[in-house]
Coordinates of C-alpha atoms in Angstrom, one line a residue:
Chain P
M816 CA 0.0 0.0 0.0
K817 CA 1.4 3.4 -1.0
I818 CA 0.5 6.3 1.3
G819 CA 1.4 9.8 0.0
I820 CA 1.8 12.5 2.5
F821 CA 1.3 16.0 1.3
Q822 CA 2.1 19.1 3.3
L823 CA 0.3 22.2 2.1
N824 CA 0.9 25.6 3.7
G825 CA 1.5 26.6 7.3
C826 CA 2.4 24.7 10.3
T827 CA 4.0 21.2 9.9
K828 CA 3.2 19.8 13.3
C829 CA 0.5 17.4 12.1
R830 CA 2.8 16.2 9.2
N831 CA 5.5 15.5 11.8
E832 CA 3.2 13.5 13.9
I833 CA 3.1 11.0 11.0
I834 CA 6.8 10.3 11.6
N835 CA 5.6 8.2 14.5
L836 CA 4.2 5.7 11.9
I837 CA 7.6 5.0 10.4
G838 CA 8.7 1.6 11.4
N839 CA 5.5 0.9 13.3
P840 CA 5.3 -2.8 13.8
E841 CA 1.5 -2.9 13.6
L842 CA 1.6 -1.6 10.0
I843 CA 5.1 -2.7 9.0
V844 CA 5.6 0.7 7.6
R845 CA 8.7 1.2 5.5
N846 CA 10.1 4.6 4.9
V847 CA 10.2 6.4 1.6
K848 CA 13.0 4.5 -0.3
D849 CA 11.9 0.9 0.2
Y850 CA 9.9 -0.3 -2.7
E851 CA 10.7 -4.0 -2.5
E852 CA 7.8 -5.9 -0.9
E853 CA 4.4 -5.2 -2.3
T854 CA 2.6 -6.0 0.9
D855 CA 4.4 -3.3 2.9
V856 CA 2.9 0.0 3.6
K857 CA 5.1 2.7 2.1
L858 CA 5.1 6.3 3.2
I859 CA 5.9 8.7 0.4
W860 CA 6.7 12.2 1.5
C861 CA 5.7 14.3 -1.4
T862 CA 7.4 17.6 -1.4
D863 CA 7.3 18.4 -5.1
E864 CA 3.8 18.9 -6.4
Y865 CA 4.9 18.6 -10.1
N866 CA 6.5 15.2 -9.6
L867 CA 3.7 13.0 -8.4
P868 CA 3.7 9.2 -8.4
S869 CA 1.5 7.6 -11.0
S870 CA -0.9 6.2 -8.4
I871 CA -1.3 6.1 -4.6
D872 CA -3.7 4.3 -2.4
I873 CA -4.2 7.0 0.2
A874 CA -3.3 10.6 0.0
I875 CA -3.0 12.3 3.4
F876 CA -3.1 16.1 3.5
S877 CA -2.0 18.3 6.3
G878 CA -1.7 22.1 6.5
Y879 CA -4.1 24.8 5.2
A880 CA -5.1 25.2 1.5
T881 CA -5.3 28.4 -0.4
S882 CA -6.5 29.2 -4.0
E883 CA -2.9 28.4 -5.2
N884 CA -3.3 24.8 -4.2
L885 CA -6.6 24.2 -6.1
H886 CA -5.1 22.7 -9.2
C887 CA -2.6 20.6 -7.3
L888 CA -5.3 19.2 -5.1
Q889 CA -7.4 18.2 -8.0
E890 CA -4.4 16.5 -9.7
I891 CA -3.7 14.5 -6.5
R892 CA -7.4 13.5 -6.2
K893 CA -7.1 12.0 -9.7
I894 CA -4.2 9.6 -8.8
A895 CA -5.3 8.8 -5.2
N896 CA -7.7 6.1 -4.3
Q897 CA -8.7 7.7 -1.0
V898 CA -8.1 11.1 0.4
F899 CA -7.6 11.7 4.2
T900 CA -7.3 15.2 5.7
F901 CA -5.1 15.1 8.8
G902 CA -5.4 17.9 11.3
S903 CA -7.7 20.9 11.8
C904 CA -6.0 23.1 9.2
A905 CA -6.6 20.6 6.3
T906 CA -10.1 19.7 7.6
D907 CA -11.6 23.0 8.7
G908 CA -9.0 25.7 7.9
G909 CA -7.7 25.4 11.5
I910 CA -6.0 28.1 13.4
F911 CA -4.7 29.6 10.1
G912 CA -8.4 30.0 9.2
L913 CA -8.5 32.9 11.6
A914 CA -6.9 34.9 8.8
Y915 CA -10.3 34.5 7.1
Q916 CA -11.5 37.3 9.3
K917 CA -9.0 39.5 7.4
G918 CA -10.4 38.4 4.1
I919 CA -7.7 35.8 3.3
E920 CA -9.4 32.9 1.5
I921 CA -8.5 29.6 3.2
F922 CA -10.2 26.5 2.0
P923 CA -11.1 23.4 4.0
I924 CA -10.0 20.6 1.6
S925 CA -13.5 19.0 1.5
K926 CA -14.7 22.2 -0.2
I927 CA -12.4 21.6 -3.1
I928 CA -12.2 17.8 -3.6
S929 CA -14.1 14.9 -2.1
V930 CA -12.6 13.6 1.1
D931 CA -13.0 10.0 2.4
Q932 CA -11.9 10.5 6.0
E933 CA -11.5 13.6 8.0
I934 CA -9.2 13.5 11.0
R935 CA -9.6 16.6 13.1
G936 CA -7.6 17.9 16.0
C937 CA -4.8 20.3 16.7
L938 CA -2.5 18.3 17.0
A939 CA -4.2 15.5 15.1
S940 CA -3.9 12.2 16.7
G941 CA -1.4 9.7 15.1
D942 CA -3.3 6.9 16.8
H943 CA -6.5 7.9 15.1
L944 CA -4.7 7.7 11.7
L945 CA -3.2 4.4 12.6
A946 CA -6.6 3.0 13.6
L947 CA -8.1 4.1 10.3
L948 CA -5.2 2.7 8.3
K949 CA -5.6 -0.7 10.0
D950 CA -9.4 -0.9 9.9
Y951 CA -11.5 1.7 8.2
N952 CA -14.4 1.7 10.6
Q953 CA -12.7 0.8 13.7
F954 CA -12.1 4.2 15.3
Q955 CA -14.7 5.1 17.9
S956 CA -14.6 8.6 19.3
E957 CA -15.8 9.7 22.7
K958 CA -17.2 13.0 23.8
L959 CA -14.8 15.2 25.8
C960 CA -17.4 16.1 28.5
E961 CA -17.9 12.4 29.2
K962 CA -14.2 11.9 29.8
C963 CA -13.7 15.2 31.7
P964 CA -13.3 14.9 35.4
R965 CA -15.2 18.2 35.8
E966 CA -19.0 18.2 35.8
S967 CA -21.1 20.9 34.2
T968 CA -24.4 22.0 35.8
C969 CA -25.3 24.2 32.7
S970 CA -26.7 26.9 35.1
F971 CA -27.1 30.5 33.9
L972 CA -24.0 32.6 34.3
E973 CA -23.6 35.8 36.2
E974 CA -20.5 36.9 34.3
I975 CA -17.9 35.8 31.8
V976 CA -14.3 35.6 32.9
H977 CA -11.1 35.4 30.8
Q978 CA -8.7 34.2 33.4
I979 CA -9.2 32.1 36.5
D980 CA -7.0 31.2 39.5
L981 CA -7.1 27.4 39.3
Q982 CA -6.5 27.1 43.0
E983 CA -9.9 28.7 43.7
L984 CA -11.6 26.2 41.4
D985 CA -12.9 23.0 42.8
E986 CA -11.5 19.9 41.1
K987 CA -15.0 18.8 40.0
Q988 CA -16.2 22.2 38.9
C989 CA -16.7 22.8 35.2
F990 CA -14.9 25.8 33.7
N991 CA -18.2 26.9 32.1
D992 CA -19.9 27.1 35.4
V993 CA -17.7 29.9 36.5
G994 CA -17.9 31.7 33.2
Y995 CA -14.5 30.5 31.9
T996 CA -15.7 29.6 28.4
C997 CA -14.8 26.0 27.4
S998 CA -16.0 24.5 24.1
G999 CA -15.8 21.0 25.5
Y1000 CA -19.6 20.6 24.9
I1001 CA -19.1 20.2 21.2
A1002 CA -15.7 18.4 21.3
N1003 CA -14.5 14.9 21.0
N1004 CA -12.1 13.5 23.5
C1005 CA -8.6 14.0 22.1
Q1006 CA -5.0 13.2 22.6
E1007 CA -3.8 16.6 23.8
R1008 CA -6.6 17.3 26.3
C1009 CA -5.8 20.9 27.2
I1010 CA -8.5 20.7 29.9
D1011 CA -6.1 18.6 32.0
F1012 CA -3.7 21.5 32.1
G1013 CA -6.0 24.2 33.3
T1014 CA -6.8 25.4 29.8
P1015 CA -10.3 25.4 28.5
C1016 CA -11.1 23.5 25.3
R1017 CA -11.4 25.6 22.1
G1018 CA -13.0 22.8 20.1
C1019 CA -10.3 21.7 17.6
N1020 CA -11.9 18.3 17.4
P1021 CA -15.7 18.8 17.1
F1022 CA -18.1 15.9 16.7
I1023 CA -20.8 18.0 15.0
D1024 CA -21.2 20.2 12.0
D1025 CA -21.2 24.0 12.5
S1026 CA -19.8 23.3 15.9
S1027 CA -18.7 26.9 16.6
I1028 CA -22.0 28.4 15.7
R1029 CA -23.7 25.9 18.0
M1030 CA -21.3 26.7 20.8
L1031 CA -22.1 30.4 20.3
G1032 CA -25.8 29.6 20.7
M1033 CA -25.1 27.5 23.8
M1034 CA -23.1 30.3 25.5
G1035 CA -25.8 32.8 24.5
T1036 CA -28.3 30.7 26.3
L1037 CA -26.1 30.2 29.3
M1038 CA -25.7 34.0 29.6
G1039 CA -29.4 34.2 30.6
Q1040 CA -28.6 36.1 33.8
M1041 CA -26.6 38.8 32.2
D1042 CA -27.9 42.2 31.2
V1043 CA -28.9 42.9 27.7
A1044 CA -29.7 46.4 26.4
T1045 CA -33.2 47.1 25.0
E1046 CA -34.8 50.2 23.8
A1047 CA -38.3 51.3 22.8
S1048 CA -38.9 51.1 19.1
S1049 CA -40.0 54.4 17.6
K1050 CA -42.2 52.8 15.0
G1051 CA -44.1 49.9 16.6
A1052 CA -44.2 51.2 20.1
T1053 CA -42.8 47.9 21.4
D1054 CA -39.4 47.1 22.8
K1055 CA -36.5 45.9 20.7
L1056 CA -32.9 44.8 21.0
A1057 CA -30.6 47.9 21.3
D1058 CA -27.4 48.2 19.4
E1059 CA -25.5 49.8 22.3
E1060 CA -22.7 48.0 24.3
D1061 CA -24.1 45.9 27.1
E1062 CA -22.9 43.1 29.4
I1063 CA -23.4 40.5 26.6
S1064 CA -21.5 42.3 23.9
S1065 CA -18.6 43.3 26.2
A1066 CA -18.3 39.9 27.8
Y1067 CA -16.2 38.6 24.9
S1068 CA -13.5 40.9 23.5
D1069 CA -12.9 38.3 20.8
V1070 CA -15.9 36.1 19.8
V1071 CA -14.1 35.0 16.6
G1072 CA -11.0 33.7 18.4
T1073 CA -13.0 32.2 21.3
F1074 CA -15.6 30.2 19.4
F1075 CA -14.3 30.0 15.9
R1076 CA -10.6 29.3 16.6
F1077 CA -10.4 26.2 14.4
T1078 CA -13.5 26.4 12.1
L1079 CA -13.8 30.0 11.0
A1080 CA -12.8 29.1 7.3
N1081 CA -15.5 26.4 7.3
S1082 CA -18.3 28.5 8.9
P1083 CA -21.2 29.8 6.8
I1084 CA -20.1 33.4 6.7
P1085 CA -18.3 35.1 3.8
P1086 CA -14.6 36.1 4.2
G1087 CA -14.3 39.0 6.7
K1088 CA -13.7 42.6 5.8
I1089 CA -11.1 43.5 8.4
P1090 CA -8.1 44.9 6.5
S1091 CA -5.3 42.4 6.1
S1092 CA -1.7 43.3 6.9
G1093 CA -0.3 41.0 4.3
N1094 CA 1.4 38.7 6.7
I1095 CA -0.6 35.6 7.6
I1096 CA 0.8 35.3 11.2
A1097 CA 0.0 38.9 11.9
D1098 CA -3.5 38.4 10.4
I1099 CA -4.1 35.5 12.8
M1100 CA -2.8 37.4 15.8
V1101 CA -4.3 40.8 15.5
G1102 CA -7.6 40.9 17.4
R1103 CA -6.7 38.1 19.8
P1104 CA -6.5 38.8 23.5
I1105 CA -3.2 38.5 25.3
E1106 CA -4.2 35.7 27.6
E1107 CA -5.0 33.3 24.7
L1108 CA -1.7 34.0 22.9
P1109 CA 0.5 31.2 24.4
L1110 CA -2.0 28.6 23.4
I1111 CA -2.4 29.9 19.8
T1112 CA 1.4 29.9 19.1
G1113 CA 1.8 26.6 20.9
M1114 CA -0.6 25.2 18.3
M1115 CA 0.4 26.9 15.1
G1116 CA 4.1 27.4 15.7
G1117 CA 5.2 24.4 13.6
K1118 CA 8.8 23.5 14.3
S1119 CA 9.3 26.7 16.3
F1120 CA 6.3 26.3 18.5
I1121 CA 8.3 26.4 21.7
S1122 CA 10.5 29.3 20.9
M1123 CA 7.6 31.3 19.5
T1124 CA 5.5 30.7 22.7
I1125 CA 8.4 31.5 25.0
D1126 CA 9.2 34.7 23.1
I1127 CA 5.6 35.9 23.7
L1128 CA 5.7 34.9 27.4
D1129 CA 9.0 36.6 27.8
A1130 CA 7.9 39.8 26.0
Y1131 CA 4.9 40.4 28.2
E1132 CA 6.6 39.2 31.4
K1133 CA 9.3 41.7 30.8
G1134 CA 6.8 44.4 30.0
I1135 CA 4.7 44.0 33.2
K1136 CA 7.8 43.2 35.3
L1137 CA 7.0 39.7 36.4
E1138 CA 9.7 38.0 38.4
L1139 CA 10.5 34.5 37.2
D1140 CA 11.4 31.6 39.5
N1141 CA 14.8 29.9 38.7
E1142 CA 13.2 26.5 38.2
L1143 CA 10.8 27.9 35.7
K1144 CA 13.7 29.5 33.8
T1145 CA 15.5 26.1 33.7
I1146 CA 12.3 24.4 32.5
R1147 CA 12.0 26.9 29.7
E1148 CA 15.7 26.4 28.7
Q1149 CA 15.1 22.6 28.7
L1150 CA 12.1 23.1 26.5
L1151 CA 14.1 25.2 24.0
E1152 CA 16.7 22.4 24.0
L1153 CA 14.0 19.9 23.3
E1154 CA 12.7 22.0 20.4
K1155 CA 16.1 21.6 18.8
K1156 CA 15.9 17.8 19.2
Y1157 CA 12.3 17.9 17.8
K1158 CA 13.5 19.9 14.8
L1159 CA 16.3 17.4 14.2
A1160 CA 14.0 14.5 14.4
C1161 CA 11.6 16.0 11.9
E1162 CA 14.4 16.9 9.5
N1163 CA 15.9 13.4 9.7
M1164 CA 12.6 11.6 9.8
D1165 CA 13.8 9.8 12.9
P1166 CA 10.9 8.1 14.7
N1167 CA 12.9 7.3 17.8
L1168 CA 14.2 10.8 18.4
Y1169 CA 10.7 12.1 17.6
A1170 CA 9.1 9.9 20.2
E1171 CA 11.8 10.8 22.7
S1172 CA 11.6 14.5 22.2
T1173 CA 7.8 14.7 22.2
E1174 CA 7.6 12.6 25.3
N1175 CA 10.0 15.0 27.1
I1176 CA 8.1 18.0 25.9
R1177 CA 4.9 16.5 27.2
K1178 CA 6.6 15.9 30.6
L1179 CA 7.5 19.6 31.0
A1180 CA 4.8 21.4 29.1
G1181 CA 1.8 19.1 29.6
N1182 CA 1.0 18.5 25.9
M1183 CA 2.3 19.3 22.5
N1184 CA 0.1 22.4 22.5
L1185 CA 2.1 23.7 25.5
S1186 CA -1.2 24.2 27.4
N1187 CA 0.6 24.2 30.8
L1188 CA 2.7 27.3 29.9
Y1189 CA 1.4 30.7 31.1
F1190 CA 2.7 34.1 31.9
G1191 CA 4.9 33.9 35.0
G1192 CA 4.5 30.2 35.7
M1193 CA 2.9 26.9 35.0
K1194 CA -0.8 26.1 35.4
I1195 CA -0.8 22.5 36.7
K1196 CA 1.7 20.6 38.8
L1197 CA 3.4 17.9 36.8
D1198 CA 5.6 15.1 38.2
S1199 CA 8.8 16.7 36.9
F1200 CA 8.3 19.9 38.9
K1201 CA 10.1 20.3 42.3
N1202 CA 8.9 23.5 43.9
F1203 CA 5.7 24.1 42.0
D1204 CA 4.3 26.6 44.5
N1205 CA 7.1 29.1 43.5
F1206 CA 6.0 29.2 39.9
R1207 CA 2.3 28.6 40.0
A1208 CA 0.6 30.7 37.3
H1209 CA -1.9 33.4 38.4
P1210 CA -4.1 35.7 36.4
I1211 CA -2.1 38.5 34.8
P1212 CA -2.9 42.2 34.8
I1213 CA -3.8 43.6 31.4
Q1214 CA -1.6 46.6 30.5
E1215 CA -1.8 48.7 27.4
G1216 CA 1.6 49.1 25.5
T1217 CA 4.1 47.7 23.1
Y1218 CA 6.1 44.6 24.1
T1219 CA 9.2 43.2 22.6
S1220 CA 10.9 39.9 23.5
S1221 CA 14.5 39.8 24.7
S1222 CA 15.4 38.0 21.5
K1223 CA 13.8 40.8 19.5
N1224 CA 11.9 38.2 17.5
V1225 CA 8.4 39.3 18.5
T1226 CA 6.9 42.8 18.9
F1227 CA 3.2 43.4 19.6
T1228 CA 1.0 46.2 20.8
L1229 CA -1.9 45.8 23.1
D1230 CA -4.9 48.1 23.5
S1231 CA -6.6 48.8 26.9
R1232 CA -8.7 45.6 26.7
G1233 CA -5.6 43.5 26.1
I1234 CA -6.3 43.0 22.4
I1235 CA -3.5 42.8 20.0
T1236 CA -3.6 45.7 17.5
N1237 CA -0.2 45.3 15.9
W1238 CA 2.0 42.3 15.4
E1239 CA 5.5 41.9 14.0
S1240 CA 7.6 38.8 14.2
K1241 CA 10.6 37.4 12.5
N1242 CA 10.0 34.5 10.1
Y1243 CA 9.8 31.5 12.3
E1244 CA 10.3 28.1 10.7
L1245 CA 6.9 26.6 10.6
Chain E
M87 CA -39.7 51.2 -3.0
E88 CA -38.0 49.5 -6.0
T89 CA -34.7 48.9 -4.3
K90 CA -36.5 47.5 -1.2
T91 CA -38.5 44.9 -3.1
K92 CA -35.4 43.2 -4.5
K93 CA -34.2 42.4 -1.0
N94 CA -34.9 39.3 1.1
V95 CA -35.7 39.8 4.8
V96 CA -36.3 36.7 6.8
C97 CA -38.4 37.3 9.9
F98 CA -38.7 34.5 12.4
M99 CA -42.0 35.3 14.2
C100 CA -43.2 33.4 17.2
A101 CA -46.6 31.8 16.8
E102 CA -48.0 33.7 19.8
C103 CA -47.4 37.5 19.8
G104 CA -45.3 37.8 16.7
Q105 CA -47.4 35.9 14.3
G106 CA -50.5 37.2 16.1
A107 CA -49.6 40.8 15.4
A108 CA -48.9 40.0 11.8
N109 CA -52.3 38.3 11.5
T110 CA -54.0 41.3 13.2
A111 CA -52.2 43.6 10.7
G112 CA -53.6 41.4 7.9
V113 CA -57.1 41.6 9.2
A114 CA -56.8 45.4 9.4
R115 CA -55.4 45.4 5.8
M116 CA -52.3 47.2 6.8
Q117 CA -49.6 47.1 4.1
Y118 CA -46.0 46.1 4.5
D119 CA -43.1 45.6 2.1
T120 CA -43.1 42.5 -0.1
S121 CA -39.4 41.8 0.8
I122 CA -40.5 40.5 4.2
K123 CA -40.6 36.7 4.3
I124 CA -42.2 35.4 7.5
I125 CA -41.2 32.1 9.0
R126 CA -43.5 31.0 11.7
V127 CA -41.8 29.3 14.7
K128 CA -43.3 28.1 17.9
C129 CA -41.3 30.4 20.1
A130 CA -38.6 33.0 19.5
G131 CA -36.4 30.8 21.9
Q132 CA -36.3 28.2 19.1
V133 CA -34.3 30.5 16.9
G134 CA -30.6 30.4 17.4
P135 CA -27.4 31.2 15.5
I136 CA -27.8 28.0 13.4
Q137 CA -31.1 29.0 11.9
I138 CA -30.1 32.6 11.4
M139 CA -26.8 31.7 9.6
D140 CA -28.8 29.2 7.5
A141 CA -31.1 32.1 6.4
Y142 CA -28.0 34.2 5.4
K143 CA -26.5 31.3 3.6
N144 CA -29.7 30.8 1.6
G145 CA -29.9 34.4 0.4
A146 CA -31.3 36.5 3.2
D147 CA -30.0 40.1 3.3
S148 CA -31.3 40.8 6.8
V149 CA -32.7 38.5 9.5
A150 CA -35.0 39.5 12.4
V151 CA -36.5 37.5 15.3
I152 CA -39.8 38.8 16.5
G153 CA -41.1 37.4 19.8
C154 CA -43.5 38.3 22.6
C155 CA -43.1 41.4 24.8
F156 CA -40.7 41.0 27.7
G157 CA -42.2 39.1 30.5
A158 CA -45.0 37.9 28.3
C159 CA -43.4 34.8 26.6
H160 CA -46.2 32.2 26.3
F161 CA -43.8 29.5 27.4
F162 CA -41.2 30.6 29.9
N163 CA -38.5 33.1 28.8
G164 CA -37.9 32.1 25.2
N165 CA -37.7 35.7 24.0
L166 CA -35.1 36.7 26.6
V167 CA -32.9 33.7 25.9
S168 CA -33.1 34.4 22.1
L169 CA -32.3 38.0 22.7
R170 CA -29.0 37.2 24.2
R171 CA -28.1 34.7 21.5
V172 CA -28.9 37.3 18.9
K173 CA -26.8 39.9 20.6
L174 CA -23.8 37.5 20.7
L175 CA -24.2 36.7 17.1
K176 CA -24.4 40.4 16.2
K177 CA -21.1 40.8 17.9
F178 CA -19.6 38.0 15.7
I179 CA -20.9 39.6 12.6
K180 CA -19.4 42.9 13.6
E181 CA -16.1 41.3 14.4
M182 CA -16.0 39.9 10.9
G183 CA -16.2 43.4 9.5
Y184 CA -19.9 43.5 8.5
S185 CA -22.7 45.7 9.7
E186 CA -24.6 44.5 12.8
L187 CA -27.7 46.2 11.5
I188 CA -28.6 43.2 9.4
L189 CA -29.6 41.2 12.5
N190 CA -32.3 42.4 14.9
Q191 CA -34.7 41.3 17.4
Y192 CA -38.1 42.9 18.1
T193 CA -41.2 42.3 20.2
A194 CA -44.8 42.6 19.0
R195 CA -48.3 42.7 20.6
A196 CA -50.8 40.3 19.1
A197 CA -53.7 42.7 19.5
E198 CA -51.9 45.6 17.7
G199 CA -51.1 45.0 14.0
E200 CA -49.1 48.2 13.8
T201 CA -46.4 46.8 16.1
A202 CA -45.5 44.1 13.6
V203 CA -45.7 46.6 10.6
G204 CA -43.6 49.1 12.6
D205 CA -41.0 46.4 13.2
F206 CA -40.8 45.6 9.5
E207 CA -40.3 49.2 8.7
D208 CA -37.5 49.5 11.2
I209 CA -35.8 46.4 9.8
L210 CA -35.9 47.8 6.3
E211 CA -34.6 51.2 7.5
K212 CA -31.7 49.5 9.2
L213 CA -31.0 47.3 6.1
K214 CA -30.8 50.4 4.0
Q215 CA -28.2 51.9 6.4
A216 CA -26.3 48.6 6.2
I217 CA -26.3 48.6 2.4
E218 CA -25.0 52.2 2.4
N219 CA -22.2 51.2 4.7
K220 CA -21.4 48.1 2.5
G221 CA -22.0 45.9 5.5
V222 CA -24.3 43.2 4.1
L223 CA -23.1 39.6 3.9
K224 CA -24.0 39.1 0.2
Q225 CA -21.4 40.5 -2.2

């Protein structure tokens, strides 16, 4: 069986996850150069779109697609028996789909060609892919809320909060019950499980169509106790919804980034009209609140996801003068070292080094999305931490201003609500 | 009037006060614009972002939800719940760079047909403003 792996644009983390399959005894996967035995599964890493093999059994796509990829995708569909999309970007537009708000056309692959299997998730699960390769119908997904230790009461909310102190939250209490928006209601259980590391789910792996719109409706319903502005209609002499700011409209400074983080390009709204800056990373970042930034870069940073995240943490920590614990500094240095190993593993297609480096990253940062990292500390105690109380993360103050990291790689400007209004970064290797 | 009739306005009206007011308006032979397309729903609380986005996707220029007066929902608080969902969706539309005037929620009184007709006029006035500001979803 020949499996072609095609990386489109953007972050390569999902493609790298496929390295895990090389040499996997369950599939007897051979790497690219072995063509001897017909029964073997061969992974063909297709880098040149003009030099396609004559036929492949399964084409796996990762990364986001733009109008430039349309022709190439159609050509691959012709030679491929089956098409899989792997990861949120290929399936729904993913985190890069946030640039859709700035009018950049990003296509979910299923809108261009027919797709046989869609594997969602940021990071997409290699186990899910393996299960599908072994047996087409075998993979059974579970709902995240069923597997979450916290229990939701779905009671009406008094307020929406954007940061919480995890110490004040009961172990069984649902994030949504305290107004800390979590899209777990619409999500499948996944491999990364941000919820285990004090980070609410943003719905990268939904089990339902139009998941973000549904989640928006759900939160709108839960906000039943909050004030909404009404006014008398001049024409019909009855009341109507007013257009002024009220508790509901000011509760979220970024509805797009909160509810539509992974599915904006696949949602039933035309491309946004916010002016684009020309740089896709800046288009994703502008409009997002500061407290969500580490998770966004942890997910879309490609091979530089750790250095990008630490640069952002460093920039803001320096700006608001947060003192860092020495152990935390060591952990961050170790993470940066691990990133070099991870890069090396990806370049050499080395499954052993890949497994070793990702396992160590998970030990320090919780998961491959770096959910445990936050400004000034870590969210949840992991086994590898010695004096966790010294670097426990707390809610950060929001301060207007321009922040630059010590490495000068990232510069961003925040407005008074903590929303990014300007973003500049060096070209990270994605 | 010519420019108005080319538009599609979808009004979700609740079967109690909203549709009742439209019926009363009909009995009294009050006139309203032909661009108004009424969809009768059991309660305004049934209408959520999914239904509203479906309407836009299928060609609506403007969508409105018309329910009972506040405190007078014939079920429990469907109009108030819907009000908050609509407000949140309005915020989403605004964040995408479009005009929030293309989505509205009103109330009507079943015994007074002019409340429904007044609401329709208000919707069209706001839609006109949105078109002037190039804020409608359709290109």
